[in-house]
Amino acid sequence: MKYNRLWAWIVIALGFAYFFVPLLATFIFSLRMRRGELSFDAYASVFSDPRFFASFGYSLVIGVFTIIVGVLVVVPAVYYVRLRLPWLRPIMEFITLLPLVIPALVLVYGYIRLYNSSSILPLTGSVLGTDILLICACVTLALPYLYRAVDTGMSTIDIRTLTEAAQILGASQWVIISRVVFPNIMVAVLSGAFLTLAIVIGEFTIASLLNRPAFGPYLVGVGTNRAYEPSALAIISLLVTWGAMGMIQLLARFAPKTARKD
Amino acid sequence: MAEPFLRIAKLVKAFGANQVVKGVDLAFEKGEFVSLLGPSGCGKTTILRMVAGFEQPSSGDIFVQGQSITGLAPNQRQIGMVFQAYALFPNMTVADNIAFGLKIAGMAKPQRLIRVDQMLELIGLSGLGQRFPFELSGGQQQRVALARALAPSPQMLLLDEPLSALDAKIRVSLREQIRAIQRELGITTLFVTHDQEEALSISDRIVVMNGGKVDQFGTPFEIYNRPATRFVASFVGQLNTLNAIVADAAGQRVTIGGASAVIPALPAGVHNGQAIALTMRPEAVGLGASAGRDIALSGTVSEVHFLGSVIRLKVDLGGNAISLDTFNDQRTPPPAYGSPVQIGIAAQDVLVLNA
């Protein structure tokens, strides 16, 4: 028994080292900007760059719109598939996994080809149109995560009976989704939303090829010209992502409790 | 003739090739408590769901006070429903759950609060309005579900096996409470259950269903004492079956294991020498000879079940076996396993059932 536990601890320690040693190395490297001593100069340099805030702010706005569009598409879709079209679930699973299989590069070239300035819907012909295209692309990229988060959330409650209970009390479909279903899967939706935000903040390929001033292209741009700032930015990005994950954990505490059976 | 409150006419429901409700006709009066009783898959829940509007009939119609409701959506039918799984909204307090239907109906907040208080008092949960469903026991949750269903003053109440998820003691007290509330409000109630004791104890009338059809529709007394079919007799309560031979059809005389008896319920059309099955309830059979029990048979005790106030015995009659109930007598122990006994059956309590 003790022998088994020792091996378990060794495996955990190796996994921990595999994850944290590079992070620690990156962090220490980001502090070495000043010759001969450790300092936060690289971080100061990053924060003094107005393009940092501009690109981060832009990605944040795109992220918020991505979440709104994603939730509006995914929540009703999952709800109706679970309630009325359960046979469609395997197909939905497959479709929502496609963004993990199809490279973002293929997706964005498809978009550019379909929505270029000489097409029927010339979205790339204007800044707003391109932003809309970027949001749509980000919704697609976040689909595997958002769909699963919402689907898992809905599996924890008896969606059919709750719907019928609300329906017989006179509720319309809109009231059922907004006041019965949505509040009960809020935590799952927020989990999906924070995952989406983390994806959008780090997204490079699509934003770069659509020529939008997002945080991802900024990160890569800084990485090609500077030495210490990219490491500082990597740590900042990581902290943002961890912050988002921490929010998921925090919000999970407010999940509606399931009924006690006795 | 006055139109019944709820009328179900030639109702059929098929799921693909599987017809689960096969041309059901029923009529219920206002204020009645009617149970739909039957085994799993007999179509009772499907009928309830069609009345609620969750399922559309393949054919047939449902009328409430003479008006067809078949084409109406569930939220237009003014029906209250209590589900087996409680179905309370987990994100809302007890008071918010009860107020849900009132809010949707557009009732002003002051009236709503008064109504919620009234309903909490009705179900005996005053003071628990601010609790969440997970903070209540199963019985309390089901009472809240009942209050939520009744709060908007629906014209009819549907109960879909509301007691199945509860333990035996709570089930009995809650069914009495449901019946008392139903009587107090005078609301027409349709109750689905597979538990015959539950149906017998609280219903004005019972619909016994079998294979998508109504086998019998009557009062608990009629259903138990005058079952229309062999299925009803065997599904509702315990039933003994004795094999007998018709000795004299004209004189209604049969022989049961060599003993002769006159059976008043012997149907016309039987002929001498025909093998028939006689059925009777355990309480129609007694130990020893007694006045009124005119068929005397001898056998040996093959099982003894001490149930407290009642002792259930099984007696082997050589080819026939019969169960009988006898009250516990503190001074006389029950017959021992294997001991010879004589039993008496009241011929007038014997039923000859159709297939």
Coordinates of C-alpha atoms in Angstrom, one line a residue, chain A residues 43-256:
Chain A
Y43 CA 6.1 44.5 -16.4
A44 CA 6.4 48.3 -16.1
S45 CA 7.4 48.4 -19.8
V46 CA 4.4 46.4 -20.8
F47 CA 2.0 48.5 -18.7
S48 CA 3.4 51.7 -20.1
D49 CA 2.7 50.6 -23.7
P50 CA -0.7 52.1 -24.7
R51 CA -1.1 49.3 -27.3
F52 CA -1.2 46.8 -24.5
F53 CA -4.4 48.4 -23.0
A54 CA -5.8 49.1 -26.4
S55 CA -5.4 45.5 -27.7
F56 CA -6.4 44.0 -24.4
G57 CA -9.5 46.2 -24.2
Y58 CA -10.4 45.4 -27.8
S59 CA -10.1 41.6 -27.1
L60 CA -12.1 42.0 -23.9
V61 CA -15.0 43.7 -25.9
I62 CA -14.8 41.0 -28.6
G63 CA -14.8 38.4 -25.8
V64 CA -17.9 39.9 -24.2
F65 CA -19.8 40.0 -27.5
T66 CA -18.6 36.4 -28.3
I67 CA -20.1 35.3 -25.0
I68 CA -23.4 37.1 -25.6
V69 CA -23.7 35.6 -29.1
G70 CA -22.5 32.2 -28.0
V71 CA -24.9 32.0 -25.1
L72 CA -27.8 33.2 -27.3
V73 CA -27.1 30.5 -29.8
V74 CA -26.0 27.6 -27.5
V75 CA -28.5 27.8 -24.6
P76 CA -31.7 27.6 -26.7
A77 CA -30.1 25.0 -29.0
V78 CA -29.0 22.7 -26.1
Y79 CA -32.4 23.2 -24.4
Y80 CA -34.5 22.3 -27.5
V81 CA -32.2 19.4 -28.4
R82 CA -32.5 18.0 -24.8
L83 CA -36.3 18.6 -24.7
R84 CA -37.6 17.9 -28.1
L85 CA -34.9 16.4 -30.3
P86 CA -32.8 14.1 -28.1
W87 CA -31.9 12.0 -31.2
L88 CA -30.0 15.0 -32.5
R89 CA -27.5 15.0 -29.5
P90 CA -24.8 12.8 -31.1
I91 CA -24.9 15.0 -34.2
M92 CA -24.6 18.2 -32.0
E93 CA -21.7 16.6 -30.2
F94 CA -20.0 16.0 -33.5
I95 CA -20.6 19.4 -34.9
T96 CA -19.5 21.2 -31.8
L97 CA -16.2 19.2 -31.8
L98 CA -15.4 20.3 -35.3
P99 CA -13.6 23.6 -34.3
L100 CA -11.1 21.4 -32.4
V101 CA -10.4 19.4 -35.6
I102 CA -10.5 22.1 -38.2
P103 CA -7.6 24.5 -37.9
A104 CA -8.4 28.2 -37.3
L105 CA -6.4 29.0 -40.4
V106 CA -8.8 27.0 -42.6
L107 CA -11.8 28.6 -40.8
V108 CA -10.5 32.2 -41.4
Y109 CA -9.6 31.5 -45.1
G110 CA -13.1 30.2 -45.6
Y111 CA -14.5 33.3 -43.9
I112 CA -12.4 35.6 -46.1
R113 CA -13.4 33.8 -49.2
L114 CA -17.1 33.8 -48.3
Y115 CA -17.4 37.3 -46.9
N116 CA -14.8 39.3 -48.9
S117 CA -15.6 42.8 -50.2
S118 CA -16.8 41.4 -53.6
S119 CA -19.1 38.8 -52.1
I120 CA -22.9 39.1 -51.5
L121 CA -22.3 39.8 -47.8
P122 CA -19.0 41.9 -47.8
L123 CA -18.3 41.8 -44.1
T124 CA -14.5 42.3 -44.6
G125 CA -15.2 45.5 -46.4
S126 CA -15.8 47.5 -43.2
V127 CA -14.3 47.6 -39.7
L128 CA -17.6 46.8 -38.1
G129 CA -18.2 43.9 -40.5
T130 CA -14.7 42.5 -39.8
D131 CA -15.3 42.8 -36.1
I132 CA -18.6 40.9 -36.5
L133 CA -16.8 38.3 -38.5
L134 CA -14.2 38.0 -35.8
I135 CA -16.9 37.6 -33.1
C136 CA -18.6 34.8 -35.2
A137 CA -15.2 33.1 -35.6
C138 CA -14.6 33.3 -31.9
V139 CA -18.1 31.9 -31.2
T140 CA -17.1 28.9 -33.4
L141 CA -13.8 28.4 -31.7
A142 CA -15.4 28.6 -28.3
L143 CA -18.3 26.2 -29.3
P144 CA -16.7 23.0 -28.0
Y145 CA -16.3 24.5 -24.5
L146 CA -19.5 26.5 -24.3
Y147 CA -21.6 23.7 -25.6
R148 CA -20.2 21.2 -23.1
A149 CA -20.5 23.6 -20.2
V150 CA -24.1 24.4 -21.0
D151 CA -25.0 20.7 -21.8
T152 CA -23.5 19.6 -18.5
G153 CA -25.4 22.3 -16.6
M154 CA -28.6 21.2 -18.2
S155 CA -28.0 17.5 -17.4
T156 CA -27.9 18.4 -13.6
I157 CA -31.6 19.5 -13.6
D158 CA -34.7 17.7 -14.8
I159 CA -35.3 20.1 -17.7
R160 CA -38.3 18.3 -19.1
T161 CA -40.3 18.2 -15.8
L162 CA -39.3 21.8 -14.9
T163 CA -40.5 22.9 -18.3
E164 CA -43.8 21.1 -18.0
A165 CA -44.3 22.4 -14.4
A166 CA -43.7 26.0 -15.7
Q167 CA -45.8 25.4 -18.8
I168 CA -48.9 24.2 -16.8
L169 CA -48.6 27.2 -14.6
G170 CA -49.1 29.4 -17.7
A171 CA -45.5 30.3 -18.6
S172 CA -44.5 31.0 -22.2
Q173 CA -41.4 29.5 -23.8
W174 CA -39.5 32.8 -23.2
V175 CA -40.5 32.8 -19.5
I176 CA -39.5 29.2 -19.1
I177 CA -36.0 29.8 -20.6
S178 CA -35.3 33.1 -19.0
R179 CA -36.8 32.4 -15.5
V180 CA -36.6 28.7 -15.0
V181 CA -33.9 27.2 -17.2
F182 CA -31.4 30.0 -17.4
P183 CA -31.1 30.8 -13.6
N184 CA -30.6 27.0 -12.9
I185 CA -27.7 26.7 -15.4
M186 CA -26.2 30.1 -14.7
V187 CA -23.1 28.7 -13.2
A188 CA -22.5 26.4 -16.1
V189 CA -23.1 29.3 -18.6
L190 CA -20.6 31.4 -16.7
S191 CA -18.1 28.6 -16.7
G192 CA -18.5 28.4 -20.4
A193 CA -18.3 32.2 -20.6
F194 CA -15.0 32.5 -18.8
L195 CA -13.5 29.7 -20.9
T196 CA -14.7 31.6 -24.0
L197 CA -13.1 34.8 -22.6
A198 CA -9.8 33.0 -22.1
I199 CA -9.9 31.7 -25.6
V200 CA -10.7 35.1 -27.2
I201 CA -8.0 36.9 -25.2
G202 CA -5.3 34.5 -26.5
E203 CA -6.7 34.2 -30.0
F204 CA -4.1 35.0 -32.7
T205 CA -4.7 33.4 -36.1
I206 CA -8.1 34.8 -37.0
A207 CA -7.5 38.3 -35.5
S208 CA -4.2 38.5 -37.3
L209 CA -5.5 37.4 -40.7
L210 CA -8.5 39.6 -40.4
N211 CA -6.1 42.4 -39.4
R212 CA -7.8 43.3 -36.2
P213 CA -5.9 44.9 -33.3
A214 CA -6.5 42.1 -30.8
F215 CA -4.4 41.0 -27.8
G216 CA -3.1 37.9 -29.5
P217 CA -1.4 39.6 -32.5
Y218 CA 0.0 42.2 -30.0
L219 CA 1.5 39.4 -27.9
V220 CA 3.2 37.9 -31.0
G221 CA 4.3 41.3 -32.2
V222 CA 6.0 42.1 -28.9
G223 CA 7.5 38.6 -28.9
T224 CA 9.3 39.2 -32.2
N225 CA 10.9 42.6 -31.2
R226 CA 11.6 42.4 -27.4
A227 CA 13.4 40.1 -25.1
Y228 CA 11.9 40.3 -21.6
E229 CA 8.4 41.8 -22.2
P230 CA 7.0 38.6 -23.9
S231 CA 7.8 36.6 -20.8
A232 CA 6.1 39.3 -18.7
L233 CA 3.1 39.2 -21.1
A234 CA 2.9 35.4 -20.9
I235 CA 2.7 35.6 -17.1
I236 CA 0.1 38.4 -17.3
S237 CA -2.0 36.3 -19.8
L238 CA -1.7 33.3 -17.5
L239 CA -2.8 35.3 -14.5
V240 CA -5.8 36.6 -16.5
T241 CA -6.7 33.0 -17.5
W242 CA -6.3 31.8 -13.9
G243 CA -8.4 34.7 -12.8
A244 CA -11.2 33.6 -15.1
M245 CA -10.9 30.0 -13.9
G246 CA -10.9 31.2 -10.3
M247 CA -14.2 33.0 -11.1
I248 CA -15.7 29.7 -12.3
Q249 CA -14.8 28.1 -9.0
L250 CA -16.2 31.0 -7.0
L251 CA -19.4 31.1 -9.0
A252 CA -19.9 27.3 -8.5
R253 CA -20.6 28.0 -4.9
F254 CA -23.7 29.9 -5.9
A255 CA -25.1 27.0 -8.0
P256 CA -28.7 26.2 -7.2

